Each structure stands twice: as structure tokens, then as C-alpha cells.
Coordinates of C-alpha atoms and ligand atoms in Angstrom, one line a residue:
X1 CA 27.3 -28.1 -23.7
X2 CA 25.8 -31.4 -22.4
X3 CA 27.6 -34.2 -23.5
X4 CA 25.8 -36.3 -25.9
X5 CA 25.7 -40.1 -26.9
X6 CA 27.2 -40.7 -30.0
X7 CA 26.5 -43.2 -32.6
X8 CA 27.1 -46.6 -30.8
X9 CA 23.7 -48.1 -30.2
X10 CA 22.8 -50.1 -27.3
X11 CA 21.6 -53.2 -29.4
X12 CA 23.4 -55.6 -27.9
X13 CA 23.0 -54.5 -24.3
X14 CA 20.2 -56.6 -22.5
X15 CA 17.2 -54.3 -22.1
X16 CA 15.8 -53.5 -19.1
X17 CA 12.5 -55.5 -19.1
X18 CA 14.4 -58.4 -20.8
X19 CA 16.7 -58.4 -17.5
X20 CA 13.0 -58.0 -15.4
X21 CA 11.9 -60.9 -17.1
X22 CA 14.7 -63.2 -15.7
X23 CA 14.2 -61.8 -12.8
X24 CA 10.8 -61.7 -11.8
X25 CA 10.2 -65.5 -11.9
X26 CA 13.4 -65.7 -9.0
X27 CA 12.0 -62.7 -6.7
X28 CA 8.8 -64.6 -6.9
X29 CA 10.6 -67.3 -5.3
X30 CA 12.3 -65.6 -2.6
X31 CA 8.8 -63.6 -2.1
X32 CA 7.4 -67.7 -1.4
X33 CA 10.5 -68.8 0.9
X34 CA 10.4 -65.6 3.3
X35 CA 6.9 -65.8 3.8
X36 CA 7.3 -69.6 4.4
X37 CA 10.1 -68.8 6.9
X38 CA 8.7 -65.2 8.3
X39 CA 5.1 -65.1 7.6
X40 CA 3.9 -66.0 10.8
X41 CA 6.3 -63.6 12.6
X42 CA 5.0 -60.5 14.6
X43 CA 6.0 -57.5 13.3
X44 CA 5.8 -55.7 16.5
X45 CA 2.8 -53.9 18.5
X46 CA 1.2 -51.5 18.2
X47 CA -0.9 -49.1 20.2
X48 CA -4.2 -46.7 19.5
X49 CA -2.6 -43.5 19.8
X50 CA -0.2 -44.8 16.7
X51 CA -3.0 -45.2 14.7
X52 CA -4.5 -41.3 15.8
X53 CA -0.7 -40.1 15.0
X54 CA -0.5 -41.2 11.2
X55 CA 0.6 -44.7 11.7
X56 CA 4.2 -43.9 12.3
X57 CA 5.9 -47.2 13.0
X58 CA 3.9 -48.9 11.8
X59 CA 5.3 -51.7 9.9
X60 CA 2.7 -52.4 7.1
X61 CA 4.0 -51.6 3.9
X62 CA 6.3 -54.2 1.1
X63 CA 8.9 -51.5 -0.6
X64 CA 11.8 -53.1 -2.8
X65 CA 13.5 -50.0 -4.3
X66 CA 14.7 -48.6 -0.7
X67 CA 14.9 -48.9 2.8
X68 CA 15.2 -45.6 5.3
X69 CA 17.3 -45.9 8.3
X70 CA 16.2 -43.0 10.8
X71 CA 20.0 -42.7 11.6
X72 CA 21.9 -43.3 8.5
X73 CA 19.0 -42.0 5.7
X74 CA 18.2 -43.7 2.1
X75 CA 19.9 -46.5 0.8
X76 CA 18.4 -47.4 -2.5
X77 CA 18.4 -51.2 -3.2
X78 CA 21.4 -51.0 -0.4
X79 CA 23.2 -48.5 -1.4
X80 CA 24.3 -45.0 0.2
X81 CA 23.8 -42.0 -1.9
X82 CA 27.4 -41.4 -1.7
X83 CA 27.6 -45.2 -3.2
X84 CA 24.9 -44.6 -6.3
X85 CA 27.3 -41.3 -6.4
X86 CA 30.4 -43.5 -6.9
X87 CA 29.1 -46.3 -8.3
X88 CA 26.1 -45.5 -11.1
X89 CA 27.5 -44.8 -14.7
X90 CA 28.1 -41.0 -15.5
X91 CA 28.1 -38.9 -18.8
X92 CA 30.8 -38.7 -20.2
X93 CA 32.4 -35.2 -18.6
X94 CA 29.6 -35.2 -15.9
X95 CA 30.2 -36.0 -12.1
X96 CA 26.6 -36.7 -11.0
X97 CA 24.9 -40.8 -11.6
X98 CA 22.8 -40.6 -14.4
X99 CA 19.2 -41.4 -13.1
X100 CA 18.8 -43.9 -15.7
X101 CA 21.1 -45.9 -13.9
X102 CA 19.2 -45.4 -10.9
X103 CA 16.0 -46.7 -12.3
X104 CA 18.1 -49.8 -13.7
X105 CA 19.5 -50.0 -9.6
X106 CA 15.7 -49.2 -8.1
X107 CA 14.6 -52.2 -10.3
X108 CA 16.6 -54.7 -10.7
X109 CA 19.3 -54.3 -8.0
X110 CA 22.0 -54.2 -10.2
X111 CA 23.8 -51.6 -11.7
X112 CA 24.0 -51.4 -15.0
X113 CA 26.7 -51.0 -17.7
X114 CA 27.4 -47.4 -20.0
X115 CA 25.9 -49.1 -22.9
X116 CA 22.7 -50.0 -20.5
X117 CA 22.1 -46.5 -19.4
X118 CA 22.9 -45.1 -23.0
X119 CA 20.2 -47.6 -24.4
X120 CA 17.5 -46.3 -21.5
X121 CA 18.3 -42.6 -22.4
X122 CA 17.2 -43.7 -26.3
X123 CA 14.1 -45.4 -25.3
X124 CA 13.1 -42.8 -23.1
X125 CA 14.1 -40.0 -25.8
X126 CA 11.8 -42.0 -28.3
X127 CA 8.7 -42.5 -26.1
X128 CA 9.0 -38.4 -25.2
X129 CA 6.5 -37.3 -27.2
X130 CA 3.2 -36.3 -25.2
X131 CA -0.6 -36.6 -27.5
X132 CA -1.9 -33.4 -29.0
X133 CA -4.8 -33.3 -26.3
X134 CA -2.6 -33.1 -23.7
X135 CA -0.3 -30.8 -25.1
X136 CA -3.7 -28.9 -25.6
X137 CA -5.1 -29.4 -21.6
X138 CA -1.8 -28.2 -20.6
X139 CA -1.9 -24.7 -22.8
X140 CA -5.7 -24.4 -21.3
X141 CA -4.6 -24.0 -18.3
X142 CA -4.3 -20.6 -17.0
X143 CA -1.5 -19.7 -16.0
X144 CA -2.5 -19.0 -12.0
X145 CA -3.2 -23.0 -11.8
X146 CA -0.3 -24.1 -9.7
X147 CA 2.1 -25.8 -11.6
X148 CA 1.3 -29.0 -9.7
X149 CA -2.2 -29.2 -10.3
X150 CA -1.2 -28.5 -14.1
X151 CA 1.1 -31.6 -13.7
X152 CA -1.0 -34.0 -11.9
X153 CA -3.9 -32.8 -14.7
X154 CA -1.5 -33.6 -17.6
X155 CA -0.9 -37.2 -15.8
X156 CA -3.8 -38.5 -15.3
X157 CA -4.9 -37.7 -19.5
X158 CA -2.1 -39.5 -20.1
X159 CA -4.3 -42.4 -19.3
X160 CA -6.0 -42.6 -22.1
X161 CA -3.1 -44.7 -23.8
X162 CA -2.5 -46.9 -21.1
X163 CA -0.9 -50.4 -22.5
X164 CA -2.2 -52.0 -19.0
X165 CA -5.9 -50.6 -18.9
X166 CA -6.5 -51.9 -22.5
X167 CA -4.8 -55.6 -21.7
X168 CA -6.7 -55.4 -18.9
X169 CA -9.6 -54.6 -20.4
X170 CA -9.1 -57.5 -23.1
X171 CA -8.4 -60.3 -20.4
X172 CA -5.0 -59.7 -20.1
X173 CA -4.0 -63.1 -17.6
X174 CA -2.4 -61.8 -14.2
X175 CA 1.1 -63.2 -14.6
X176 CA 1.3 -60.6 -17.6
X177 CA 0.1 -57.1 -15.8
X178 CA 3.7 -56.4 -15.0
X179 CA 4.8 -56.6 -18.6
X180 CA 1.9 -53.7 -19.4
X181 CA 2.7 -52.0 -16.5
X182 CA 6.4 -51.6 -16.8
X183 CA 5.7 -50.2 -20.9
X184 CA 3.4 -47.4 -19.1
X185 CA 5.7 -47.1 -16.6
X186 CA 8.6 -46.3 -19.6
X187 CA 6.2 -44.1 -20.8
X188 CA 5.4 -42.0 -18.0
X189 CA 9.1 -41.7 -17.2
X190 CA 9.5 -40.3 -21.0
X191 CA 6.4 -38.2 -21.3
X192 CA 7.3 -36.1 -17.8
X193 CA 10.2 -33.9 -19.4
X194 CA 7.4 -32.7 -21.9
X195 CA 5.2 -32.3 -19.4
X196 CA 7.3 -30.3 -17.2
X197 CA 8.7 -28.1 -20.0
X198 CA 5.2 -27.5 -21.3
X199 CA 4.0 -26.3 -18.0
X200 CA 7.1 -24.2 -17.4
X201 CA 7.5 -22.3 -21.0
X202 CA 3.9 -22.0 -20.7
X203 CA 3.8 -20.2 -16.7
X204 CA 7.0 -18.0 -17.3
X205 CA 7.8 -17.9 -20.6
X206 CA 6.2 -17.5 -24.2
X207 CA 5.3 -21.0 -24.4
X208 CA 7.4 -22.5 -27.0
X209 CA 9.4 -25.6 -26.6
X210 CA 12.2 -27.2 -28.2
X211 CA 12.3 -30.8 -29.2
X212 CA 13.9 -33.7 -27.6
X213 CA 17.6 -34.6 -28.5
X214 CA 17.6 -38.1 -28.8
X215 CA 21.5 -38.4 -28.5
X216 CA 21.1 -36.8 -25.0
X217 CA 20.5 -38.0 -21.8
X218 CA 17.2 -37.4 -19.5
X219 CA 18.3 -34.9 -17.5
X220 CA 20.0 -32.9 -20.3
X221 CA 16.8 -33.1 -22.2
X222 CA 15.0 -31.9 -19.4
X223 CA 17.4 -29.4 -18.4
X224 CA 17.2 -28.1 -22.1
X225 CA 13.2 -27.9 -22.3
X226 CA 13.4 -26.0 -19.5
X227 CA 15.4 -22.9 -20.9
X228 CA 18.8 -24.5 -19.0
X229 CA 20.1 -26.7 -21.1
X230 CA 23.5 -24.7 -21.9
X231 CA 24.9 -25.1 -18.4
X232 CA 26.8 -28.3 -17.9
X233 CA 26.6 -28.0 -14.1
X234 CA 22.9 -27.2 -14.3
X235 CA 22.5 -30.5 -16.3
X236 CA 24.7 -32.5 -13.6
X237 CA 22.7 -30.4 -10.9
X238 CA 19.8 -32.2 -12.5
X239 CA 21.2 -35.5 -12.4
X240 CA 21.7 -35.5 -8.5
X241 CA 18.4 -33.9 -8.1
X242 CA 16.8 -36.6 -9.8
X243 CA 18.2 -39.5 -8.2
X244 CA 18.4 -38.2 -4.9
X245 CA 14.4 -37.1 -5.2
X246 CA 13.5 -40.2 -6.7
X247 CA 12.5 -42.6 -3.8
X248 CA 12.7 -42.9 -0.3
X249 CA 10.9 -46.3 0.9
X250 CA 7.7 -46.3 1.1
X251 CA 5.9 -45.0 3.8
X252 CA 5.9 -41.4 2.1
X253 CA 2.8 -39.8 1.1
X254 CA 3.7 -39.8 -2.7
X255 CA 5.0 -43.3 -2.4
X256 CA 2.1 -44.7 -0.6
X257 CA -0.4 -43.0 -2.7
X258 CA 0.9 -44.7 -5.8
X259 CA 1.4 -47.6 -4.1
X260 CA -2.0 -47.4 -2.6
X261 CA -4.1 -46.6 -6.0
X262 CA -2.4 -48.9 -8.0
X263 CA -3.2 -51.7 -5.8
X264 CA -6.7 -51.0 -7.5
X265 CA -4.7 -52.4 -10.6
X266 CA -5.4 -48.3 -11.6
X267 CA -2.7 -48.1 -14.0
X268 CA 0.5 -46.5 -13.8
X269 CA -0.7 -43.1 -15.0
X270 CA -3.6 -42.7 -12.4
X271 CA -1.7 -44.1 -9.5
X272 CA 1.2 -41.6 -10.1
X273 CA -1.3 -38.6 -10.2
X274 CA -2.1 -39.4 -7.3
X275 CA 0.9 -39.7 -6.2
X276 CA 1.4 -36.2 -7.3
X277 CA -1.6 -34.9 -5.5
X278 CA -0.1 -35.9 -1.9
X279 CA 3.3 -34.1 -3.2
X280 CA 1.8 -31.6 -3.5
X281 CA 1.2 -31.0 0.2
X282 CA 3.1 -28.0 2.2
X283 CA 4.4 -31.0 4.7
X284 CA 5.2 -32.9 1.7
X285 CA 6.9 -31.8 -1.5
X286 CA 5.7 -28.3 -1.2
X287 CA 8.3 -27.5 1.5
X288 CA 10.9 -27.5 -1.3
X289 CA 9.1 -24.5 -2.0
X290 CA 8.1 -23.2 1.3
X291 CA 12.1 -22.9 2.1
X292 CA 12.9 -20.6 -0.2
X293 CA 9.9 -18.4 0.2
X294 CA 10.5 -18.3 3.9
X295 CA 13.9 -18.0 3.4
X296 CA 14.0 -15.0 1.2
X297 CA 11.5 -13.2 3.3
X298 CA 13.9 -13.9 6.3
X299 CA 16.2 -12.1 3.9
X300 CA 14.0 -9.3 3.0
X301 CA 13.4 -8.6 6.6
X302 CA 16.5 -8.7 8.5
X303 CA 18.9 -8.3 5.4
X304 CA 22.0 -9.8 4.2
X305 CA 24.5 -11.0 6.2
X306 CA 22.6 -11.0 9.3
X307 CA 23.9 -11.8 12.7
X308 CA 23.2 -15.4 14.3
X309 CA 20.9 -13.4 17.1
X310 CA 18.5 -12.0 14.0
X311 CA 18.3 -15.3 12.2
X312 CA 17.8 -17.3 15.5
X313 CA 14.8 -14.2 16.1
X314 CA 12.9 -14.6 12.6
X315 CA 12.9 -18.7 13.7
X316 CA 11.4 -18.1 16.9
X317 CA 9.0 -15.5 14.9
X318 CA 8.0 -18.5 12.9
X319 CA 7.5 -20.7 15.1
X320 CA 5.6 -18.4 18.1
X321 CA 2.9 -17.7 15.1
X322 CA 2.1 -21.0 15.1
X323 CA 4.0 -22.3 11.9
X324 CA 6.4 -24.4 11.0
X325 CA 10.4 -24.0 9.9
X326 CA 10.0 -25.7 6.5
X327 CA 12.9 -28.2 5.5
X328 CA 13.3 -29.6 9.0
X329 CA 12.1 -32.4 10.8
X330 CA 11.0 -36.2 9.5
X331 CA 8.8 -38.7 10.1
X332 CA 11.5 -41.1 10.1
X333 CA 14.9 -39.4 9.9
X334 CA 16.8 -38.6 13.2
X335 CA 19.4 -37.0 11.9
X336 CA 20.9 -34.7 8.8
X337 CA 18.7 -35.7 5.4
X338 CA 22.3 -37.1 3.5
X339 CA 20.1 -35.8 0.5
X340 CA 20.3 -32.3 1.7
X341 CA 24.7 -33.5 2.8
X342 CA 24.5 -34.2 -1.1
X343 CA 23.1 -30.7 -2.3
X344 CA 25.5 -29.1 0.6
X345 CA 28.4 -30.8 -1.4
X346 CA 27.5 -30.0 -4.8
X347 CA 27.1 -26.3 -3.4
X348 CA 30.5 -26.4 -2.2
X349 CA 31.7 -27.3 -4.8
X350 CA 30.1 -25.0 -7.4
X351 CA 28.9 -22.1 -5.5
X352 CA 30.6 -21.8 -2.4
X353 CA 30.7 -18.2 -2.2
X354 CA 27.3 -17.6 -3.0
X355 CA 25.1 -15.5 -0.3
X356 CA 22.3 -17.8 -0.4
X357 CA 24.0 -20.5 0.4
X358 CA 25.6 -19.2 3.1
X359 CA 22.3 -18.3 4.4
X360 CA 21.3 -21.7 4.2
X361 CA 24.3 -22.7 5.7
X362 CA 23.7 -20.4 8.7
X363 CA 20.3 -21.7 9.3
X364 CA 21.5 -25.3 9.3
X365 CA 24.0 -23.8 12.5
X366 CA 21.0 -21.8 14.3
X367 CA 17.7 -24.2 13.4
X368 CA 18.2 -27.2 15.4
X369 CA 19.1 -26.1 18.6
X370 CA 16.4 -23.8 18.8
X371 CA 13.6 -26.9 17.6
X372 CA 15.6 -29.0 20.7
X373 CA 15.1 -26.0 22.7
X374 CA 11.5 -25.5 21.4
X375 CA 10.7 -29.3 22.2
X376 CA 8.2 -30.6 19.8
X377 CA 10.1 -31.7 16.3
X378 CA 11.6 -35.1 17.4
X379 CA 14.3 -34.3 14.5
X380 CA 15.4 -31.0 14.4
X381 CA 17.7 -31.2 11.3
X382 CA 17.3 -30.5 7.9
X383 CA 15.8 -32.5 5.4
X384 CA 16.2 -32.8 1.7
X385 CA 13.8 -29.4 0.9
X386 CA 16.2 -27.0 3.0
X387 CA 18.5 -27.3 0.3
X388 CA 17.0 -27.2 -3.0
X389 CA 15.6 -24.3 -3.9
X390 CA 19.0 -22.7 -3.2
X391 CA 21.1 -24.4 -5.9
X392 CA 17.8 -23.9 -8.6
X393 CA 18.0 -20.1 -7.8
X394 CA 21.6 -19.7 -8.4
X395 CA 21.1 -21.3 -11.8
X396 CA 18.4 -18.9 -12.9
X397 CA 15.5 -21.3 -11.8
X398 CA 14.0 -19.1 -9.1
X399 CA 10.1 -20.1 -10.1
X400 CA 9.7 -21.6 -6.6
X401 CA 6.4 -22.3 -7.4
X402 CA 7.9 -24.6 -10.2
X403 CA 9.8 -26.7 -7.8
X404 CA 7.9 -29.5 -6.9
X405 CA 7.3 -30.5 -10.6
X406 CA 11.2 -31.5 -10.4
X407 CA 10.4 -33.4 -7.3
X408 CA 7.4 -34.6 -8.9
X409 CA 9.8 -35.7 -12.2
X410 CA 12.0 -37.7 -9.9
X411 CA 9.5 -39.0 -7.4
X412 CA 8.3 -41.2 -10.6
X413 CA 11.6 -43.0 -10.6
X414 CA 10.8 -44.8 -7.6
X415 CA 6.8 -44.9 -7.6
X416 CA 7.0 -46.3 -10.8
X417 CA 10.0 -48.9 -10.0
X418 CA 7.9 -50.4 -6.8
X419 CA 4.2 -50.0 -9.3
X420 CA 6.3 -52.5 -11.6
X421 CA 7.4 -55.2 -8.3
X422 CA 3.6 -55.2 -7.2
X423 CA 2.3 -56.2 -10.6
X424 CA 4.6 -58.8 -11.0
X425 CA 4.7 -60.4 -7.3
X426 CA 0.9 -60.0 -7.8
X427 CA 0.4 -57.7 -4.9
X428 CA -3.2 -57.7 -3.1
X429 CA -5.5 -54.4 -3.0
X430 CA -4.5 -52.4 -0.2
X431 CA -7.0 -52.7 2.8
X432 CA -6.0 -51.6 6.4
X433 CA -9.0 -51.7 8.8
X434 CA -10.6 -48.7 10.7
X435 CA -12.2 -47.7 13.6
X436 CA -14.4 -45.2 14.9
X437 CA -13.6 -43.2 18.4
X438 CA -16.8 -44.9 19.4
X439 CA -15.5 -48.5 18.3
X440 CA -12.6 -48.0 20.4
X441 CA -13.9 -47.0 23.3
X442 CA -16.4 -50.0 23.2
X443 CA -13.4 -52.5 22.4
X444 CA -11.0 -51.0 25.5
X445 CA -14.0 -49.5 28.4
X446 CA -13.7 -51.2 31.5
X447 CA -10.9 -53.7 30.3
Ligands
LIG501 C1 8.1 -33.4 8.1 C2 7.1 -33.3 9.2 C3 5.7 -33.1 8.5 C4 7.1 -34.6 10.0 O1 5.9 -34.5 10.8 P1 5.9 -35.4 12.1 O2 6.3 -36.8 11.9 O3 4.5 -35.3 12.7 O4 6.9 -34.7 13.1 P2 7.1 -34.8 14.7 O5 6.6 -36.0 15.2 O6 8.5 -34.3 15.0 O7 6.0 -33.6 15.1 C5 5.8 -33.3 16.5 C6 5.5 -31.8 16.6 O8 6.6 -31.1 16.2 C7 6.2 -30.1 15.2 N1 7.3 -30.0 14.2 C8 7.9 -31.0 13.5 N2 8.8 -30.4 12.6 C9 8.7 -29.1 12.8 C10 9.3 -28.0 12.2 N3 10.1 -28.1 11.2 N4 9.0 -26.7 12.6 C11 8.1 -26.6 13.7 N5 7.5 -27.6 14.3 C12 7.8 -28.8 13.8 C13 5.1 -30.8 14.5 O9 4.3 -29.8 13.8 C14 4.3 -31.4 15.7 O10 3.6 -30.4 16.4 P3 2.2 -30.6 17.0 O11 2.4 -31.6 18.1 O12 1.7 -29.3 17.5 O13 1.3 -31.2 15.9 C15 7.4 -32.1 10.1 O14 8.7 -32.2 10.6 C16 7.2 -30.8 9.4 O15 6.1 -30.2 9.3 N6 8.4 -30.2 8.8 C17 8.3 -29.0 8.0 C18 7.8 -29.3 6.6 C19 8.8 -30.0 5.8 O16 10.0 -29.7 5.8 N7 8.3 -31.1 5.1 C20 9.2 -31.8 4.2 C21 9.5 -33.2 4.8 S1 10.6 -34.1 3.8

């Protein structure tokens, strides 16, 4: 069973928007003395063709909660996953870091004590309940609406209570939207495992749903609203999947989009379905998907236990019809996704034997040589999607259509945490400038 908090309440703990509080006024500060030093610095060049190839490199974007290295991969606030794996506060008889202490690390940069995580899993359990309506728009929906859309539908209604659009809407002063905006952002945390569930019991299953257990953590609520609540290494399973998901700077379509809408001052409920929306996207959060589709019609087709020459065949099939492999390559990452090292890990150590894994496995030997070999993807290794879907399916959770409403649950970790930072340091509306083919031609010709 997933372990539960007992009776000792976090009272005395310092809440998390208490902690904010102290340190918003300092961050301010810092903001004010690095732009003093730095703000006149260049931040590097850039050229025309960067701006036809999706801006990559482009260094335009403030993102507090993490910083990707192309080399190394995410460090959140500084820290490795393997760090946050050693470091965050646990359930008692769990291995994995309860994301609640991640969202206390995205935030503040600190991590926080038992009774601190313990006193987030309350508040989140007792702000879990989602309005009637939207209970009611999510059971309209038929059940051939993709989970996602479902999701980012659900979302957006939730708007309709929004603590920051009716302060703001009242005159609320701008040194108080991040006070709003962080009780939203509690909210929207809380209200996803409903959310989720909902959708789920309502797409595979006979549509009813258990209640919350407010002596559990997050992950063992959600795992248990999702029909998988029994399996204690399902419920760690969830805790990894959840922090390792949850952010990953913030150049990413999900993390810009939010980013990008709530610098409208659209509160946190709009600017994460949005966010939602661009994870939705094959390329994007979709792949976590894709890989398992693809993977299990590589299966279908060249059967189990395959040799290297027929899996290195159905790759080359994939590719010479014009597609990609899904689950490898990055925009920024140059090497091995440590998120996807992470899942490997856990899979070792729960399901080594399992066939597939070992599928998965084999594609990680065959895939990259034959992208180098192929000579388009500057990274030909795997990224955090090859490895999902694998370690769902062997816990029962084979809806693969279902999967990027977990990456969507976690993805709100770190949208929300950086939402939270750009209220407070008073962030501007988001306004890059454009040009026309035309423009540019008339700005460069005969120079
Ligand atoms: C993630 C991804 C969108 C990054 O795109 P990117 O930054 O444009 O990548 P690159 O600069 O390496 O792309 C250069 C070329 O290699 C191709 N490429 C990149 N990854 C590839 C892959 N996994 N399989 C086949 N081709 C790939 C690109 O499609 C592009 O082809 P084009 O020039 O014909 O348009 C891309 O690697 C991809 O499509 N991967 C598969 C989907 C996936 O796993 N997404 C989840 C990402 S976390």
C-alpha cells in the first residue's frame, strides 16, 4: 500500500508562500544588481537563418527553476537529477523524491524539510476538488477526443475561479500579482490529479472515481485515481516521473507557451492550457507516445527477440519514408536525456527481465549510429520519451494515448514555479520582433 502521513501536522513548518514572501523582496534585489552589472552585456550574435530555424540559441528567455546543459542535461535550481534523487525528502518506504519537494526546490532553491513536503501534500489534497461544471465538460466529452484536448479543455474552465483574474479585476496593485498567482498556481497543481483521473476512468473505464486521501501524498493520490494505486512501485514510478517531467528550462514549447501567455498577466490557468496545447505536439510531448506506438509495431512486425540486423532495418524503414525515430534527438541535448538514464535505472531495478525493456534497451545500442550514419539529427541519442511508455505498460498503463496527460501533470511543476518568479519580479509582456522575407532582403540586398 502507499505509505501514508500520519497524524502529525505540518503547523509549525514555514509554508511555502510564507518562505516566497522572504524571498521575493531579496531575488528582487539580486534581479536589480545583475542587470546593473550585466545589463549592458551582449549576449552573443545572431544570424537570419537562426531566426528561419526556430530560434535555437538564441539567448532570449529569463528561467529560474532550471538550466539545460547540452552535455550534462537538467539541473533543477543546480541540481543533477541523480542529486534531487539523493537529496529531496522521500515517503516513508519509497525510493523516489517526492515532487512536492521538487516544487519547494524549483521555487525557492532550497530543499525542504519532511514536515515541509508532508504540509504541501495536505494543501494540495485539500484544494483537490475540481467544480461541478468541470467535472461535467469532462464527462461531455466523447470519449474519441484525445485525452489532451480533454485536459487542456478542463484547464482552461478552471479559470473561472481564478484568485488572480478577480484581484486583477478589482485593482489588485502589481507588487501583489504574485501572491494571487502563486494560490492559482496551488490550485492548478491540486485540481490536475482529478483532472487526470476523470479523463482516464472516463476514456477506459466506467467512469467512476475514488476520492482523494488526504493522509497521502500527490503521486499516491494520483496513482490511486488512476486505477494503480495498490502498487507501491507504481506509486514511486510516479514520483520520478513527476519530477523528472516537471521542467526543463525554458526554451521548451510547453515552458515558453506558459511563459509566453502569462506574460499577458493571463492567469495561471490559461497560460498553462496553453502550455498544454504545444505538449501536445508529436515533436513535443506526444513522442512519449509515438515511442511506444512505433515501438510495438516494430514488434508486431519483426517479432520478439529480433536480431540487431532487423531492428537496425525497421529504423532505416522509418526513416527512408520520410519520418522520424521518435524519442531521439534534442534541440539542446548532445548527449543521453539523464531523464531517460533515470527511467533506465528504475527499470533495472524493477523490471530487468522484462521483454519490452529489453527492446528498448536494444534500440538505444542500434539507434544512434544509424542517425550519425543517416546525418541529419545533430543528437542521435535518446531523450526522455524513449523510455516512458515502457515502464507505464509494464504496470498495466498501456493507454498510450493517455501518456502525455502525465507529462502534462508534471510539466505544471515547473510552468507554474517560473509563472510565480515572473509575477513577482514583475516580468514585461513578451515581445520579440519579426520580419518579413521581404524585410530582410531590403535590410541585407547589396550590403
Ligand atoms: C526533438 C526534435 C524535434 C528536435 O528538433 P531539431 O532541434 O530541429 O533537431 P535537429 O536540428 O537535430 O534536426 C535536424 C534534422 O534532423 C532530423 N531529425 C532530428 N531528430 C530526428 C529523429 N529522431 N529521427 C529522424 N530525423 C531526425 C530533423 O527532422 C531535421 O530534419 P530536416 O532538416 O529534414 O528538417 C527532433 O530531434 C525530433 O523530431 N525528434 C523525434 C521526436 C521526439 O522525440 N520529440 C521529443 C523531444 S523531447
Amino acid at each position: 500500500m502507499a505509505r501514508t502521513f500520519a497524524s502529525t501536522p505540518a503547523a509549525h513548518a514555514q509554508s511555502l508562500k510564507d518562505r516566497m514572501a522572504e524571498l521575493i523582496p531579496k531575488e528582487i534585489e539580486e534581479v536589480k544588481a545583475v542587470r546593473a552589472a550585466y545589463g549592458n552585456k551582449s549576449f552573443g550574435e545572431y544570424t537570419v537563418d537562426q531566426a528561419y530555424g526556430g530560434m535555437r540559441g538564441i539567448k532570449g528567455l529569463i528561467w529560474e527553476g532550471s538550466v539545460l546543459d547540452a552535455d550534462e542535461g537538467i539541473r533543477f535550481r543546480g541540481k543533477t537529477i541523480p542529486e534531487c534523487q539523493a537529496e529531496l525528502p522521500k515517503a516513508p518506504g519509497g525510493s523516489e523524491p517526492l515532487p512536492e519537494g521538487l516544487f519547494w526546490l524549483l521555487l525557492t532553491g532550497e530543499v525542504p524539510t519532511q514536515e515541509q513536503v508532508q504540509g504541501l501534500s495536505q494543501e494540495w489534497a485539500a484544494r483537490a476538488a475540481i467544480p461541478k461544471f468541470v467535472e461535467e465538460l469532462i464527462d461531455r466529452c466523447p470519449n474519441t477526443l484525445h485525452p489532451m484536448s480533454q485536459f487542456s479543455l478542463a484547464v482552461t474552465a478552471l479559470n473561472h475561479d481564478s484568485a488572480f483574474a478577480k484581484a486583477y479585476s478589482n485593482g489588485v496593485h502589481k507588487k501583489e500579482y504574485w501572491k494571487t498567482t502563486f494560490d492559482d498556481s496551488m490550485d492548478l497543481i491540486a485540481k490536475l490529479p482529478n483532472i487526470a483521473g476523470r479523463i482516464f476512468r472516463n476514456v477506459y473505464g466506467d467512469g467512476k472515481l475514488p476520492a482523494i486521501d488526504a493522509n497521502k501524498d500527490y503521486s499516491a493520490n494520483l496513482a490511486t485515481l488512476l486505477g494503480f494505486g495498490e502498487s507501491k512501485e507504481f506509486v514511486d514510478l510516479m514520483r520520478l516521473y513527476i519530477t523528472i517531467h516537471s521542467d526543463h528550462e525554458g526554451g521548451n514549447v510547453s515552458a515558453h507557451t506558459g511563459h509566453l501567455v502569462g506574460s499577458a498577466l493571463s492567469d495561471p490557468f490559461l497560460s498553462f492550457a496553453a502550455s498544454l496545447n504545444g505538449l501536445a505536439g508529436p515533436l513535443h510531448g506526444l513522442a512519449n507516445q509515438e515511442v511506444l506506438r512505433w515501438v510495438q509495431k516494430m514488434r508486431a512486425q519483426i517479432g520478439e527477440g529480433a536480431s540487431d540486423d532487423k531492428v537496425a532495418e525497421y529504423v532505416w524503414s522509418t526513416l527512408k519514408s520520410g519520418q522520424v525515430v521518435p524519442g531521439y534527438g534534442h534541440a539542446v541535448l548532445r548527449k543521453t536525456d539523464p531523464r531517460y538514464t533515470a527511467q533506465r535505472e528504475f527499470a533495472l531495478k524493477h523490471l530487468p527481465e522484462d521483454p519490452l525493456f529489453k527492446l528498448v534497451g536494444q534500440i538505444y545500442k542500434i539507434v544512434p549510429d544509424i542517425l550519425l550514419e543517416a546525418g541529419k539529427a545533430k543528437n542521435p541519442w535518446p531523450n526522455v520519451d524513449a523510455h516512458s511508455g515502457v515502464l507505464l505498460t509494464y504496470y498495466g498503463l498501456h493507454h498510450q494515448d493517455f501518456y502525455t496527460v502525465l507529462f502534462g501533470v508534471s510539466r505544471a511543476f515547473g510552468v507554474v514555479s517560473q509563472l510565480i518568479w515572473d509575477r513577482a519580479l514583475g516580468m514585461p509582456l513578451e515581445r520579440p520582433k519579426s520580419y518579413s522575407t521581404a524585410a530582410i532582403k531590403k535590410m541585407f540586398e547589396g550590403k
